[in-house]
Structures are given as structure tokens and as C-alpha cells.
Coordinates of C-alpha atoms in Angstrom, one line a residue:
Chain A
X159 CA 20.8 0.1 38.2
X160 CA 21.5 -3.4 36.9
X161 CA 18.3 -3.2 35.0
X162 CA 19.3 0.0 33.3
X163 CA 22.6 -1.5 32.4
X164 CA 20.9 -4.6 30.9
X165 CA 18.8 -2.3 28.7
X166 CA 22.0 -0.4 27.7
X167 CA 23.7 -3.7 26.7
X168 CA 20.7 -4.8 24.6
X169 CA 20.6 -1.3 23.0
X170 CA 24.3 -1.5 22.1
X171 CA 23.9 -5.0 20.6
X172 CA 20.9 -3.9 18.5
X173 CA 22.6 -0.7 17.4
X174 CA 25.4 -2.8 16.0
X175 CA 22.9 -5.1 14.2
X176 CA 20.9 -2.1 13.0
X177 CA 24.0 -0.5 11.5
X178 CA 25.0 -3.7 9.8
X179 CA 21.5 -4.1 8.3
X180 CA 21.4 -0.4 7.3
X181 CA 24.6 -0.9 5.2
X182 CA 22.7 -3.5 3.2
X183 CA 19.2 -2.2 3.1
X184 CA 19.8 1.5 3.4
X185 CA 23.0 2.1 1.5
X186 CA 23.1 -0.8 -1.0
X187 CA 19.4 -1.3 -1.4
X188 CA 19.6 -5.0 -0.7
X189 CA 16.6 -6.2 1.4
X190 CA 18.3 -9.2 3.0
X191 CA 16.3 -11.3 5.3
X192 CA 19.3 -13.3 6.5
X193 CA 20.6 -10.9 9.1
X194 CA 19.7 -13.2 12.0
X195 CA 21.6 -15.9 10.2
X196 CA 24.8 -13.7 10.2
X197 CA 24.1 -12.8 13.8
X198 CA 23.7 -16.5 14.7
X199 CA 26.7 -17.7 12.8
X200 CA 28.8 -15.0 14.6
X201 CA 27.4 -16.0 18.0
X202 CA 28.0 -19.7 17.4
X203 CA 31.5 -19.2 16.0
X204 CA 32.5 -17.0 19.0
X205 CA 30.8 -19.4 21.5
X206 CA 32.5 -22.5 20.1
X207 CA 35.9 -20.8 19.9
X208 CA 35.6 -19.5 23.5
X209 CA 34.4 -22.8 24.9
X210 CA 36.5 -25.3 23.0
X211 CA 39.8 -23.5 22.3
X212 CA 40.2 -21.0 25.2
X213 CA 41.7 -18.3 23.0
X214 CA 41.4 -14.8 24.5
X215 CA 38.5 -12.5 23.6
X216 CA 40.2 -10.3 21.0
X217 CA 41.4 -13.3 19.0
X218 CA 37.9 -14.9 19.2
X219 CA 36.3 -11.7 18.1
X220 CA 38.5 -11.5 15.0
X221 CA 38.0 -15.2 14.4
X222 CA 34.2 -14.8 14.5
X223 CA 34.4 -11.9 12.1
X224 CA 36.5 -13.9 9.6
X225 CA 34.3 -16.9 9.9
X226 CA 31.2 -14.8 9.2
X227 CA 32.8 -13.1 6.2
X228 CA 33.5 -16.6 4.8
X229 CA 30.0 -17.8 5.7
X230 CA 28.3 -14.9 3.8
X231 CA 29.6 -16.0 0.4
X232 CA 26.3 -17.7 -0.7
X233 CA 24.5 -14.5 0.1
X234 CA 26.9 -12.6 -2.2
X235 CA 26.2 -15.1 -4.9
X236 CA 22.5 -14.5 -4.5
X237 CA 22.9 -10.7 -4.6
X238 CA 24.8 -10.9 -7.8
X239 CA 22.5 -13.5 -9.4
X240 CA 19.0 -12.2 -8.3
X241 CA 17.2 -9.0 -8.0
X242 CA 14.3 -7.6 -5.9
X243 CA 11.8 -10.3 -4.7
X244 CA 14.0 -13.2 -5.8
X245 CA 16.9 -11.8 -3.7
X246 CA 14.6 -11.5 -0.8
X247 CA 13.4 -15.1 -1.2
X248 CA 16.9 -16.5 -1.7
X249 CA 18.1 -14.8 1.5
X250 CA 15.0 -16.0 3.3
X251 CA 15.9 -19.5 2.2
X252 CA 19.4 -19.0 3.5
X253 CA 18.1 -17.8 6.8
X254 CA 15.9 -20.9 7.2
X255 CA 18.7 -23.3 6.1
X256 CA 21.2 -21.8 8.6
X257 CA 18.6 -22.1 11.3
X258 CA 18.0 -25.7 10.4
X259 CA 21.7 -26.5 10.4
X260 CA 22.2 -24.8 13.8
X261 CA 19.2 -26.7 15.1
X262 CA 20.2 -30.1 13.7
X263 CA 24.0 -30.3 13.6
X264 CA 24.0 -31.7 17.1
X265 CA 27.7 -32.8 17.1
X266 CA 28.9 -29.3 16.7
X267 CA 26.2 -26.8 17.8
X268 CA 24.6 -29.2 20.4
X269 CA 21.3 -28.7 18.6
X270 CA 18.3 -27.4 20.5
X271 CA 20.1 -27.6 23.8
X272 CA 22.4 -24.8 22.8
X273 CA 25.9 -24.0 24.1
X274 CA 26.2 -23.1 27.8
X275 CA 29.1 -21.9 30.0
X276 CA 30.5 -19.3 27.6
X277 CA 33.1 -17.4 29.6
X278 CA 33.0 -13.7 30.1
X279 CA 35.5 -11.7 28.0
X280 CA 39.0 -11.3 29.2
X281 CA 41.2 -8.7 27.5
X282 CA 44.9 -8.7 28.3
X283 CA 44.3 -10.2 31.7
X284 CA 41.5 -7.7 32.6
X285 CA 38.2 -9.5 33.2
X286 CA 34.9 -8.0 32.2
X287 CA 33.0 -9.9 34.8
X288 CA 30.4 -7.6 36.2
X289 CA 27.6 -6.0 34.4
X290 CA 28.9 -2.4 34.4
X291 CA 32.2 -3.7 33.0
X292 CA 30.4 -5.6 30.3
X293 CA 28.3 -2.6 29.4
X294 CA 31.5 -0.6 29.1
X295 CA 33.1 -3.2 26.8
X296 CA 29.9 -3.4 24.6
X297 CA 29.7 0.4 24.6
X298 CA 33.4 0.6 23.4
X299 CA 32.8 -1.9 20.6
X300 CA 29.5 -0.2 19.7
X301 CA 31.4 3.2 19.5
X302 CA 34.1 1.6 17.4
X303 CA 31.5 0.3 15.0
X304 CA 29.7 3.6 14.9
X305 CA 33.0 5.3 14.2
X306 CA 33.8 2.8 11.4
X307 CA 30.4 3.4 9.8
X308 CA 30.8 7.1 10.1
X309 CA 34.1 6.9 8.2
X310 CA 32.5 4.6 5.7
X311 CA 29.6 7.1 5.3
X312 CA 32.0 9.8 4.3
X313 CA 34.2 7.6 2.2
X314 CA 34.0 7.2 -1.6
X315 CA 33.0 3.6 -1.1
X316 CA 29.7 4.7 0.4
X317 CA 29.0 6.5 -2.9
X318 CA 29.5 3.2 -4.8
X319 CA 27.1 1.5 -2.5
X320 CA 24.5 4.1 -3.1
X321 CA 25.2 3.8 -6.9
X322 CA 24.5 0.0 -6.6
X323 CA 21.2 1.0 -4.8
X324 CA 20.1 3.7 -7.2
X325 CA 21.2 2.7 -10.7
X326 CA 23.3 -0.4 -11.5
X327 CA 23.3 0.2 -15.2
X328 CA 24.9 3.7 -14.8
X329 CA 27.5 2.1 -12.5
X330 CA 28.3 -0.4 -15.1
X331 CA 28.6 2.3 -17.8
X332 CA 31.2 4.0 -15.6
X333 CA 33.2 0.8 -15.5
X334 CA 32.3 0.0 -11.9
X335 CA 31.1 -3.6 -11.3
X336 CA 28.0 -3.5 -9.0
X337 CA 28.6 -7.1 -8.0
X338 CA 32.0 -6.2 -6.5
X339 CA 30.5 -3.5 -4.3
X340 CA 27.6 -5.8 -3.3
X341 CA 30.2 -8.3 -2.2
X342 CA 32.0 -5.7 -0.1
X343 CA 28.8 -4.5 1.5
X344 CA 27.6 -7.9 2.4
X345 CA 31.0 -9.0 3.8
X346 CA 31.2 -5.8 6.0
X347 CA 27.6 -6.3 7.2
X348 CA 28.2 -9.9 8.0
X349 CA 31.5 -9.2 9.8
X350 CA 29.9 -6.4 11.9
X351 CA 27.0 -8.7 12.8
X352 CA 29.6 -11.1 14.2
X353 CA 30.6 -8.5 16.7
X354 CA 27.0 -8.3 17.9
X355 CA 26.8 -12.1 17.9
X356 CA 30.0 -12.4 20.0
X357 CA 28.7 -9.8 22.5
X358 CA 25.3 -11.6 22.7
X359 CA 27.0 -15.0 23.4
X360 CA 29.3 -13.6 26.1
X361 CA 26.5 -11.5 27.7
X362 CA 24.1 -14.4 28.2
X363 CA 26.9 -17.1 28.4
X364 CA 24.3 -19.4 26.8
X365 CA 23.0 -19.5 23.3
X366 CA 20.5 -21.7 21.5
X367 CA 19.2 -21.5 17.9
X368 CA 15.8 -20.0 18.8
X369 CA 17.5 -16.6 19.2
X370 CA 18.3 -16.6 15.5
X371 CA 15.0 -17.3 13.8
X372 CA 13.4 -15.7 10.8
X373 CA 11.3 -13.5 13.2
X374 CA 14.6 -12.0 14.5
X375 CA 15.5 -11.2 10.9
X376 CA 12.2 -9.4 10.4
X377 CA 12.7 -7.6 13.6
X378 CA 16.2 -6.3 12.6
X379 CA 14.7 -5.1 9.2
X380 CA 11.9 -3.3 11.0
X381 CA 14.4 -1.6 13.4
X382 CA 16.2 -0.1 10.4
X383 CA 12.9 0.7 8.6
X384 CA 11.4 2.5 11.6
X385 CA 14.6 4.3 12.3
X386 CA 15.1 5.3 8.7
X387 CA 17.3 3.9 5.9
X388 CA 20.5 5.4 4.7
X389 CA 21.6 7.4 7.8
X390 CA 23.5 6.3 10.9
X391 CA 21.2 8.2 13.3
X392 CA 18.3 6.3 11.8
X393 CA 19.6 2.9 12.8
X394 CA 20.6 4.1 16.3
X395 CA 17.1 5.7 16.8
X396 CA 15.4 2.5 15.5
X397 CA 17.4 0.3 17.9
X398 CA 16.8 2.6 20.9
X399 CA 13.1 2.7 20.0
X400 CA 12.8 -1.1 19.9
X401 CA 14.7 -1.6 23.1
X402 CA 12.9 1.2 25.0
X403 CA 9.4 0.4 23.9
X404 CA 8.7 -2.4 26.5
X405 CA 9.9 -0.1 29.2
X406 CA 7.2 2.4 28.3
X407 CA 4.7 -0.5 28.5
X408 CA 6.0 -1.3 32.0
X409 CA 4.8 2.2 33.1
X410 CA 1.2 1.5 32.1
X411 CA 1.2 -1.7 34.2
X412 CA 0.6 -4.4 31.5
X413 CA 0.6 -7.9 33.0
X414 CA 3.8 -9.8 32.3
X415 CA 2.0 -12.6 30.5
X416 CA 0.8 -10.3 27.8
X417 CA 3.7 -7.9 27.8
X418 CA 5.9 -9.6 25.0
X419 CA 2.9 -10.3 22.7
X420 CA 1.5 -6.8 23.2
X421 CA 4.9 -5.3 22.6
X422 CA 5.2 -7.1 19.3
X423 CA 1.7 -6.1 18.3
X424 CA 2.4 -2.4 19.0
X425 CA 5.7 -2.7 17.2
X426 CA 4.1 -4.3 14.2
X427 CA 1.4 -1.7 14.1
X428 CA 4.0 1.1 14.2
X429 CA 5.8 -0.7 11.3
X430 CA 2.7 -0.8 9.2
X431 CA 1.8 2.8 9.9
X432 CA 5.4 3.9 9.2
X433 CA 5.4 2.0 5.8
X434 CA 2.1 3.6 4.9
X435 CA 2.5 7.2 6.1
X436 CA 6.1 7.8 6.6
X437 CA 8.2 5.5 4.4
X438 CA 11.4 7.4 5.3
X439 CA 11.2 6.3 9.0
X440 CA 12.4 8.7 11.7
X441 CA 15.6 10.0 10.0
X442 CA 15.9 8.2 6.7
X443 CA 17.0 9.6 3.4
X444 CA 16.1 6.6 1.3
X445 CA 12.9 4.5 1.0
X446 CA 12.1 1.2 -0.8
X447 CA 9.9 1.7 -3.8
Chain B
X261 CA 2.9 -39.7 10.3
X262 CA 2.8 -43.0 12.2
X263 CA 3.3 -46.5 11.0
X264 CA 1.0 -48.7 13.1
X265 CA 2.6 -52.1 13.5
X266 CA -0.2 -54.7 13.2
X267 CA 2.0 -57.7 13.1
X268 CA 2.4 -57.6 9.4
X269 CA 6.1 -57.1 8.5
X270 CA 6.8 -54.1 6.3
X271 CA 8.8 -54.5 3.2
X272 CA 10.6 -51.5 1.7
X273 CA 7.8 -51.4 -0.8
X274 CA 5.0 -50.8 1.7
X275 CA 7.1 -48.1 3.4
X276 CA 7.4 -46.3 0.0
X277 CA 3.7 -46.7 -0.6
X278 CA 2.9 -45.4 2.8
X279 CA 5.2 -42.4 2.4
X280 CA 3.8 -41.7 -1.0
X281 CA 0.3 -41.7 0.4
X282 CA 1.1 -39.5 3.4
X283 CA 3.0 -37.2 1.1
X284 CA 0.1 -37.0 -1.3
X285 CA -2.4 -36.1 1.4
X286 CA -0.2 -33.4 2.9
X287 CA 0.7 -32.2 -0.5
X288 CA -3.0 -31.6 -1.4
X289 CA -3.4 -29.8 1.9
X290 CA -0.4 -27.7 1.0
X291 CA -1.8 -27.2 -2.5
X292 CA -4.9 -25.6 -0.9
X293 CA -2.7 -23.1 0.8
X294 CA -0.5 -22.6 -2.1
X295 CA -3.4 -22.0 -4.5
X296 CA -4.7 -19.3 -2.1
X297 CA -1.2 -17.8 -2.1
X298 CA -1.0 -17.9 -5.8
X299 CA -4.4 -16.2 -6.2
X300 CA -3.4 -13.4 -3.8
X301 CA 0.2 -13.0 -5.2
X302 CA -1.0 -12.8 -8.8
X303 CA -3.8 -10.4 -8.4
X304 CA -2.5 -8.1 -5.7
X305 CA 1.3 -8.5 -6.4
X306 CA 1.8 -8.7 -2.6
X307 CA 4.1 -11.3 -1.3
X308 CA 1.6 -12.3 1.3
X309 CA 3.7 -13.4 4.3
X310 CA 0.6 -12.8 6.4
X311 CA -1.0 -15.8 4.7
X312 CA 0.2 -17.9 7.5
X313 CA -1.5 -15.7 10.1
X314 CA -4.8 -16.3 8.3
X315 CA -4.1 -20.0 8.4
X316 CA -3.6 -19.9 12.2
X317 CA -6.4 -17.4 12.6
X318 CA -8.8 -19.7 10.7
X319 CA -7.9 -22.7 12.9
X320 CA -8.3 -20.7 16.2
X321 CA -11.6 -19.1 15.1
X322 CA -12.9 -22.6 14.3
X323 CA -11.7 -23.9 17.6
X324 CA -13.1 -21.1 19.6
X325 CA -16.5 -21.2 17.9
X326 CA -16.7 -25.0 18.2
X327 CA -16.1 -24.7 22.0
X328 CA -19.3 -22.6 22.2
X329 CA -21.4 -25.6 21.3
X330 CA -21.9 -28.5 23.8
X331 CA -22.6 -30.9 21.0
X332 CA -19.8 -31.6 18.4
X333 CA -21.9 -33.2 15.8
X334 CA -21.3 -32.8 12.1
X335 CA -23.8 -30.0 11.8
X336 CA -22.1 -27.9 14.4
X337 CA -18.7 -28.6 13.0
X338 CA -19.8 -27.4 9.6
X339 CA -21.5 -24.4 11.1
X340 CA -18.4 -23.4 13.0
X341 CA -16.2 -24.0 9.9
X342 CA -18.5 -21.8 7.9
X343 CA -18.4 -19.1 10.6
X344 CA -14.6 -19.3 10.8
X345 CA -14.3 -18.9 7.1
X346 CA -16.5 -15.9 7.2
X347 CA -14.4 -14.3 10.0
X348 CA -11.2 -15.0 8.1
X349 CA -12.6 -13.6 4.8
X350 CA -13.8 -10.5 6.7
X351 CA -10.3 -10.0 8.2
X352 CA -8.6 -10.5 4.9
X353 CA -10.9 -7.9 3.2
X354 CA -10.1 -5.5 6.0
X355 CA -6.4 -6.0 5.5
X356 CA -6.8 -5.5 1.8
X357 CA -9.0 -2.4 2.2
X358 CA -6.9 -0.7 4.9
X359 CA -3.4 -1.6 4.0
X360 CA -2.7 -3.3 0.6
X361 CA -5.2 -1.2 -1.4
X362 CA -3.9 2.2 -0.2
X363 CA -0.3 1.0 -0.8
X364 CA -1.2 -0.1 -4.3
X365 CA -2.8 3.3 -5.0
X366 CA 0.5 4.9 -4.1
X367 CA 2.2 2.6 -6.6
X368 CA 4.4 1.0 -3.9
X369 CA 6.7 -1.8 -5.1
X370 CA 7.0 -5.3 -3.9
X371 CA 9.6 -4.5 -1.2
X372 CA 7.3 -2.1 0.6
X373 CA 4.2 -4.4 0.4
X374 CA 6.3 -7.3 1.5
X375 CA 7.3 -5.3 4.6
X376 CA 3.8 -4.3 5.3
X377 CA 2.7 -7.9 5.0
X378 CA 5.5 -8.8 7.6
X379 CA 3.9 -6.2 9.9
X380 CA 0.5 -7.7 9.4
X381 CA 1.9 -11.2 10.1
X382 CA 3.6 -10.1 13.4
X383 CA 0.5 -8.2 14.5
X384 CA -2.0 -11.0 13.9
X385 CA 0.2 -13.9 15.2
X386 CA 0.9 -12.0 18.4
X387 CA -2.8 -11.0 18.7
X388 CA -3.8 -14.6 18.4
X389 CA -1.2 -15.7 21.0
X390 CA -2.4 -12.9 23.3
X391 CA -6.1 -14.1 23.0
X392 CA -5.6 -17.9 23.0
X393 CA -2.2 -18.6 24.4
X394 CA 0.8 -20.3 22.8
X395 CA -0.2 -23.9 23.3
X396 CA -0.9 -26.2 20.3
X397 CA -4.7 -26.7 19.8
X398 CA -5.7 -30.1 18.6
X399 CA -9.1 -31.8 18.1
X400 CA -10.0 -35.5 17.9
X401 CA -12.0 -36.9 15.1
X402 CA -14.8 -39.1 16.4
X403 CA -14.2 -41.8 13.9
X404 CA -12.7 -45.3 14.2
X405 CA -9.1 -46.5 13.8
X406 CA -7.0 -46.7 10.6
X407 CA -8.1 -48.6 7.6
X408 CA -5.6 -50.9 5.9
X409 CA -5.4 -51.0 2.1
X410 CA -2.6 -53.1 0.6
X411 CA -0.7 -52.8 4.0
X412 CA -0.9 -49.0 3.8
X413 CA -2.4 -47.5 7.0
X414 CA -5.0 -44.8 6.2
X415 CA -6.2 -42.7 9.0
X416 CA -9.9 -41.5 8.7
X417 CA -8.7 -37.9 9.0
X418 CA -6.5 -38.5 5.9
X419 CA -9.5 -39.6 3.9
X420 CA -11.4 -36.5 5.0
X421 CA -8.4 -34.3 4.2
X422 CA -8.1 -36.0 0.8
X423 CA -11.7 -35.6 -0.1
X424 CA -12.1 -32.0 1.1
X425 CA -8.9 -30.7 -0.5
X426 CA -9.7 -32.5 -3.8
X427 CA -13.2 -30.8 -3.7
X428 CA -11.9 -27.4 -3.1
X429 CA -8.9 -27.7 -5.5
X430 CA -11.4 -28.8 -8.1
X431 CA -13.5 -25.8 -7.3
X432 CA -10.5 -23.5 -7.7
X433 CA -9.5 -25.1 -11.0
X434 CA -13.1 -24.8 -12.1
X435 CA -13.3 -21.1 -11.2
X436 CA -10.0 -20.6 -13.1
X437 CA -11.8 -21.8 -16.3
X438 CA -14.8 -19.5 -15.9
X439 CA -15.4 -16.2 -17.7
X440 CA -15.0 -14.2 -14.5
X441 CA -11.5 -15.5 -14.2
X442 CA -10.6 -14.0 -17.6
X443 CA -10.6 -10.6 -15.8
X444 CA -8.3 -12.0 -13.2
X445 CA -6.0 -13.3 -15.9
X446 CA -6.0 -9.9 -17.6
X447 CA -5.1 -8.3 -14.2
X448 CA -2.2 -10.8 -13.8
X449 CA -0.6 -9.7 -17.0
X450 CA -1.2 -6.0 -16.7
X451 CA -3.3 -4.4 -14.0
X452 CA -3.5 -0.8 -15.3
X453 CA -4.5 -1.8 -18.8
X454 CA -7.1 -4.2 -17.4
X455 CA -8.6 -1.5 -15.2
X456 CA -8.8 0.9 -18.1
X457 CA -10.6 -1.8 -20.2
X458 CA -13.3 -2.0 -17.5
X459 CA -12.1 -4.9 -15.3
X460 CA -13.1 -4.1 -11.8
X461 CA -9.7 -4.6 -10.3
X462 CA -10.6 -3.4 -6.8
X463 CA -13.3 -6.0 -6.5
X464 CA -11.1 -8.8 -8.0
X465 CA -8.4 -8.0 -5.5
X466 CA -10.9 -8.1 -2.6
X467 CA -12.4 -11.4 -3.8
X468 CA -9.0 -13.0 -4.5
X469 CA -7.6 -12.2 -1.1
X470 CA -10.8 -13.4 0.7
X471 CA -10.9 -16.7 -1.3
X472 CA -7.2 -17.2 -0.9
X473 CA -7.4 -16.7 2.9
X474 CA -10.5 -19.0 3.1
X475 CA -8.6 -21.7 1.4
X476 CA -5.8 -21.3 4.0
X477 CA -8.4 -21.5 6.8
X478 CA -9.8 -24.7 5.3
X479 CA -6.4 -26.3 5.3
X480 CA -5.9 -25.1 8.9
X481 CA -9.2 -26.7 10.1
X482 CA -8.2 -30.0 8.4
X483 CA -4.8 -29.8 10.1
X484 CA -6.4 -29.0 13.5
X485 CA -7.9 -32.5 13.5
X486 CA -4.6 -34.1 12.6
X487 CA -1.5 -32.7 14.1
X488 CA -2.8 -29.5 15.6
X489 CA -2.0 -25.9 15.0
X490 CA 0.0 -23.5 17.2
X491 CA 0.5 -19.7 16.6
X492 CA 4.1 -20.2 15.4
X493 CA 3.1 -22.8 12.8
X494 CA 2.0 -20.0 10.4
X495 CA 5.5 -18.9 9.2
X496 CA 6.7 -22.4 8.1
X497 CA 3.4 -23.0 6.3
X498 CA 3.5 -19.7 4.4
X499 CA 7.0 -20.3 3.4
X500 CA 6.3 -23.8 2.1
X501 CA 3.3 -22.5 0.1
X502 CA 5.3 -19.6 -1.2
X503 CA 8.0 -22.0 -2.3
X504 CA 5.4 -24.1 -4.1
X505 CA 4.1 -21.0 -5.9
X506 CA 7.6 -19.9 -7.0
X507 CA 8.7 -23.4 -8.0
X508 CA 5.5 -24.2 -9.8
X509 CA 5.9 -21.2 -12.0
X510 CA 4.1 -18.3 -10.4
X511 CA 1.4 -17.8 -13.1
X512 CA 0.2 -21.4 -13.3
X513 CA -2.3 -22.9 -10.8
X514 CA -1.7 -26.4 -12.0
X515 CA 2.0 -25.9 -11.6
X516 CA 1.5 -24.7 -8.0
X517 CA -0.6 -27.8 -7.2
X518 CA 2.1 -30.1 -8.8
X519 CA 4.9 -28.3 -6.9
X520 CA 3.0 -28.6 -3.6
X521 CA 2.7 -32.3 -4.0
X522 CA 6.4 -32.5 -4.9
X523 CA 7.4 -30.5 -1.9
X524 CA 5.2 -32.5 0.5
X525 CA 6.7 -35.8 -0.8
X526 CA 10.1 -34.3 -0.3
X527 CA 9.2 -33.2 3.2
X528 CA 7.6 -36.6 4.1
X529 CA 10.7 -38.4 2.8
X530 CA 13.0 -36.1 4.7
X531 CA 11.0 -36.6 7.9
X532 CA 11.2 -40.3 7.5
X533 CA 14.8 -40.7 6.5
X534 CA 16.4 -37.8 8.4
X535 CA 14.2 -36.0 11.0
X536 CA 11.2 -33.7 10.8
X537 CA 13.5 -30.8 11.8
X538 CA 15.2 -30.9 8.4
X539 CA 11.9 -30.5 6.5
X540 CA 12.0 -26.7 6.1
X541 CA 15.7 -26.7 5.3
X542 CA 15.3 -29.2 2.5
X543 CA 12.3 -27.2 1.1
X544 CA 14.6 -24.2 0.8
X545 CA 17.5 -26.1 -0.6
X546 CA 15.0 -27.1 -3.4
X547 CA 14.0 -23.5 -3.8
X548 CA 17.6 -22.3 -4.2
X549 CA 18.3 -25.1 -6.7
X550 CA 15.3 -24.2 -8.7
X551 CA 16.3 -20.5 -8.6
X552 CA 19.7 -21.2 -10.0
X553 CA 18.7 -23.6 -12.7
X554 CA 15.1 -22.9 -13.7
X555 CA 14.1 -19.4 -12.4
X556 CA 10.8 -19.5 -14.2
X557 CA 9.5 -22.6 -12.3
X558 CA 8.6 -26.1 -13.4
X559 CA 5.5 -25.1 -15.4
X560 CA 6.0 -21.8 -17.3
X561 CA 4.2 -19.9 -20.0
X562 CA 6.2 -18.5 -22.8
X563 CA 6.6 -14.7 -22.3
X564 CA 7.1 -12.1 -24.9
X565 CA 10.5 -10.5 -24.8
X566 CA 9.4 -7.2 -23.4
X567 CA 7.6 -8.9 -20.5
X568 CA 10.7 -10.7 -19.2

């Protein structure tokens, strides 16, 4: 039972991350490789606030979101300044720089040793101590994020994002600045990633920089690509697929030593096949050219 | 990078000389990789993230083949190196024929090929880790201790690295002056027109990706004798070489080599004055600075307006 709940929590975290990535890659057409950096900054902000200040969970969550929205300003600058491959490279650079800072700024982040003893969330005196309670909390936050993105999907703002993705020149000629909408999309994406980061930090009660590497960024991109760009059910399906794949491997009795590598190999193979034969993913309505 | 204290006291001057020498050697090694990346990037237009996996793959193939022989004499080392290069070239051609070529035929853009390359990278790195394990593989060079030249310690492996990388870089520069390379240059500027005019683009792509990957494998084998190679080392090395290609002005081989040396000097200096963990971060700070102030790179060709 606990095992199923663990999978549920992981799925909820990855659904949130996938939705945040989808807003950039699927709606706004920005292939950002710095999603793990957003995720990491959110996790570290929440962990540091929880350990050092002792504020309650809701305040910390809001704080982490605000910090993340401020920390994404360089990525906004990149998105306005660069296009295509150069944007990818700039965000890639940002990802590596953030990882280096998390790894080396020992006085704040405790470097490679990470931050331990992150308390479980307490909301209005009610403690989310056990696993079922935590899964419930994560589920509630995940549902909120889903609801938020559903509203966004149906709002006019979403049309502007898609305008940025499809034709920036036309946007400009209608008097809408693409840079403005890119900034909104990136801030929202970064803020939502902070929710996933906070949940991650509280769930494991220990974080270190190796959870927020470039590989994690590639993983989050592939989740969205396999699920499908531009739709909500795409991201959800991609995240569920990623989290449930190792469980399928468990049934065929793969030895544990090989399991993680084999899982990534199968996953990479599926990514390549998807890119070649089904660029829309499971449920996408947009694909990269 | 180690400074062996032999009783001589080091002035600031010797330290700078030592850093410059170490930076130069690792810069030339990086230049091998970056030249390979440049060839692949310019002919296939694929941002070849998987370059690092061929680097790691070359080192592990060499290691595995060398273990087959009881005797590790120079002949067997060269034989294994040759076999490793062949394996790497074979794999690279397979990737090109099975993935990049079909994608190019569908007129896929850079985003899609970049993603497929990420997939190849993940697949190969995890495959290597599955076969050989995650530990760092390292080999000892059966030569004597360091040589001292004007108080600068020179390890024998550094001399080998210097010589081999200079030979191969010279070879690449020589190839870039031959008539055959004119076809490659034509392809760099416009692939469809080049193919209409009778340049065999399929063949050139195949050759470029195998030569580029072989260069990466050579750099990997040289590193195997020095600091060792582990499966996760691939990403950092690809990124450094990609940065060298971009900073050097992506069309120019000489610019790439120059930028590689600059990056390696920066990394060596960072490792000495701060810590080796800051190396990558500093490389990318350099990349962002170059992006903002000189997008076309250090060495750039003048482009016609419609090409920009």
C-alpha cells in the first residue's frame, strides 16, 4: 500500500512539472532546458525557509513561488533576446550555472551534502505526517495546478501564448508584444515548478543538488514530448507513463542493479521512436519543427 | 593537475607557466572533441548532444579490448585503439543512417534533431553503464616520472596528449584544405543546392559523423590514461566542446580550436584559483557573455544580408 502511495506522490510531482514544462514547450514554443533549475531553486528555497525560519507550510509555499518567479528573470531575458537553438543553449547554460551554484555555495545550500531534516508540512495545525496524508496534500495541490492550467487553457492568455509560438511577427503587427507574453509564460512555469520543488523537499525531507541536474531537465522535456505538447492530458499521460514504466519492468523480473539503467534505455528508445514516427506524442496538438 | 614539490620553491611566475601549459594540453584535447563536434554540426545541422556518449563509448571500447590482451605493449595499445575507433565509427554511422538521416529527409528542424540526439545520448550512456558499471576507468602509462623544464612539471602523458592531438588537429586542418572538403563547405552553406549540384551529401554526412566521433574517441583514449573516464563524464565534455564551437564562430575550424584553448585555460585557472567544481559554471558564464555581446563568435565570416 505504501509503495502504491509512493508512486502516487511521484506521479503527482511529475504531473506538476510536466504541466509547467508544457506551458513553455507546448503553448509558447520555448524549448527550455532549465526546468530542473526552476525545480531545484523551488526545492532549495522551500527547504531553506522551512529549516531556518520555521514559517508554516502555506507561507513557505508562497515564498518559494515568489523566489522562483524572481529567479527566472535571466531566462526571460534569454527568451526575448534569443531564438531557437540559441535559446536552448542559453537555458542549458543557465541550468548548468544554477547546478554549479547549488553545488558550490556551501554556506547557504550546504553544497554536495544537501539539506536534511526538512519538516513535514503543517497546515493550520494539521500535520501531514504519514504517507497517505502527504499523498492527499500533494494530490490536492496537483488538482489545484491542473485546475489552474485548465482555466489558463480556456483563457484568452493561452491564445497569446500560442500566438508567440506560431507567429511572432503577426503578434507584433496586432500590437501585442511577444516578449511580454514570454515573460508571463516563463514566470508562471517557474512558479508552478516551485510547487513541485516544495513537495519534493517535504516528501524526502532531504535534498541535494544531484536531483536537479541537466539529465533531470532532459527527462522533464521528454515527459512532455512523449505525452504530447499543447494539451493538458498530454502532460498528465507523459508523467504517468514515466512513473509507471519501472513498475512494468518489475513484473518481468529485471535484477535491481540493471533496473534504473534499463529503464532509462527503454525510455530513451521510446523518445527516439516517438520523435521519428509520432512527433505529436500520445495526445499532443503541436510538434516542434 | 598536480604540482609536484621537488624542493624548488615556486614563484608566481612558474605557477602561471604551469597553468598555461596544463591549459594548453587540455585545450588541445578539447579542440579534438570540438573539431569533431564542429564537423558534425556543420554538415548534419544536428546539435549532437550524443557526442559525449561516443567519447565515453570510445574510451570503454578501448578499455574492454585492451583487457583481452595479456600484454599491454605499444603494438597492442595501438591495435586496441584502432579497433575502438572502428567500433565508434560503426556506431556513429548507424546512428546517422537510422536516426539523423531519416529525420533530415523529413525536413525536421534543429529542435527535433536536438531532442533525438538527447535520446541517443541517454540510450548510449545508460547502455554503457549497464555493460561496464558506473565506476571510473583509468589506465596507467608505463613511462617514467615527470620531466622538469624551467620548473614546469611535464607528465609523460601530457607529452603524448600534446603530440597526438597536434597530429590529428593538423590532419583535420589539412583535410579542410583539400578539394574534397569544398563539397563539405558547399554543404555547410546550402545543403539542398549542394546536393542538386552533384555533391554527395549523404556520403559526406556519414563521413563527417564518423570522423567527428573518431576524434572524440581519440580524446577519450588519451584522457583514459590521465584522469580516467566514467559514463557521466560525457555530458560535461559535450557541453564544453559545444561551447567552444559556438564561441569560436560555428563555421570556422580555426576559431573552434582557438576557443577550445581559451576555454581550457579558463577552466584550468578556475580549478586552480577556485575549485574544479566551478569549471563548468565558468564555461557557461563565458558562453552567455559571448551570446550577449558577440553572437557570431570570436572568428566569424562576413555573411550576406539574406543569410543572416
